[in-house]
Amino acid sequence: MHAPHIVSMLNSYLGWATAATGFELRQRSFDHQN
């Protein structure tokens, strides 16, 4: 049984989590450089 709305919800959550993690890593490496 396919539930496309759950898949799209998961995809947007994963995209948000990835963006948040990438932002955090960028901030952290920026802090280390200074």
Tab-separated table of C-alpha atoms in Angstrom:
chain	number	residue	atom	x	y	z
A	1	MET	CA	0.000	0.000	0.000
A	2	HIS	CA	1.406	3.354	-1.032
A	3	ALA	CA	1.069	6.519	1.021
A	4	PRO	CA	2.562	9.350	-1.061
A	5	HIS	CA	1.728	12.053	1.473
A	6	ILE	CA	3.821	10.280	4.128
A	7	VAL	CA	6.686	9.904	1.652
A	8	SER	CA	6.565	13.586	0.754
A	9	MET	CA	6.331	14.494	4.445
A	10	LEU	CA	9.422	12.367	5.136
A	11	ASN	CA	11.248	13.914	2.183
A	12	SER	CA	10.576	17.458	3.341
A	13	TYR	CA	11.578	16.537	6.907
A	14	LEU	CA	14.814	14.962	5.641
A	15	GLY	CA	15.493	18.019	3.498
A	16	TRP	CA	14.939	20.307	6.490
A	17	ALA	CA	17.126	18.175	8.754
A	18	THR	CA	19.885	18.069	6.126
A	19	ALA	CA	19.750	21.840	5.661
A	20	ALA	CA	19.803	22.423	9.423
A	21	THR	CA	22.749	20.049	9.876
A	22	GLY	CA	24.650	21.653	7.000
A	23	PHE	CA	24.030	25.102	8.461
A	24	GLU	CA	25.219	23.950	11.892
A	25	LEU	CA	28.372	22.400	10.410
A	26	ARG	CA	29.102	25.598	8.452
A	27	GLN	CA	28.662	27.700	11.599
A	28	ARG	CA	30.895	25.358	13.583
A	29	SER	CA	33.728	25.332	11.028
A	30	PHE	CA	33.399	29.122	10.714
A	31	ASP	CA	33.744	29.431	14.503
A	32	HIS	CA	36.847	27.222	14.425
A	33	GLN	CA	38.479	29.352	11.734
A	34	ASN	CA	38.228	32.546	13.764
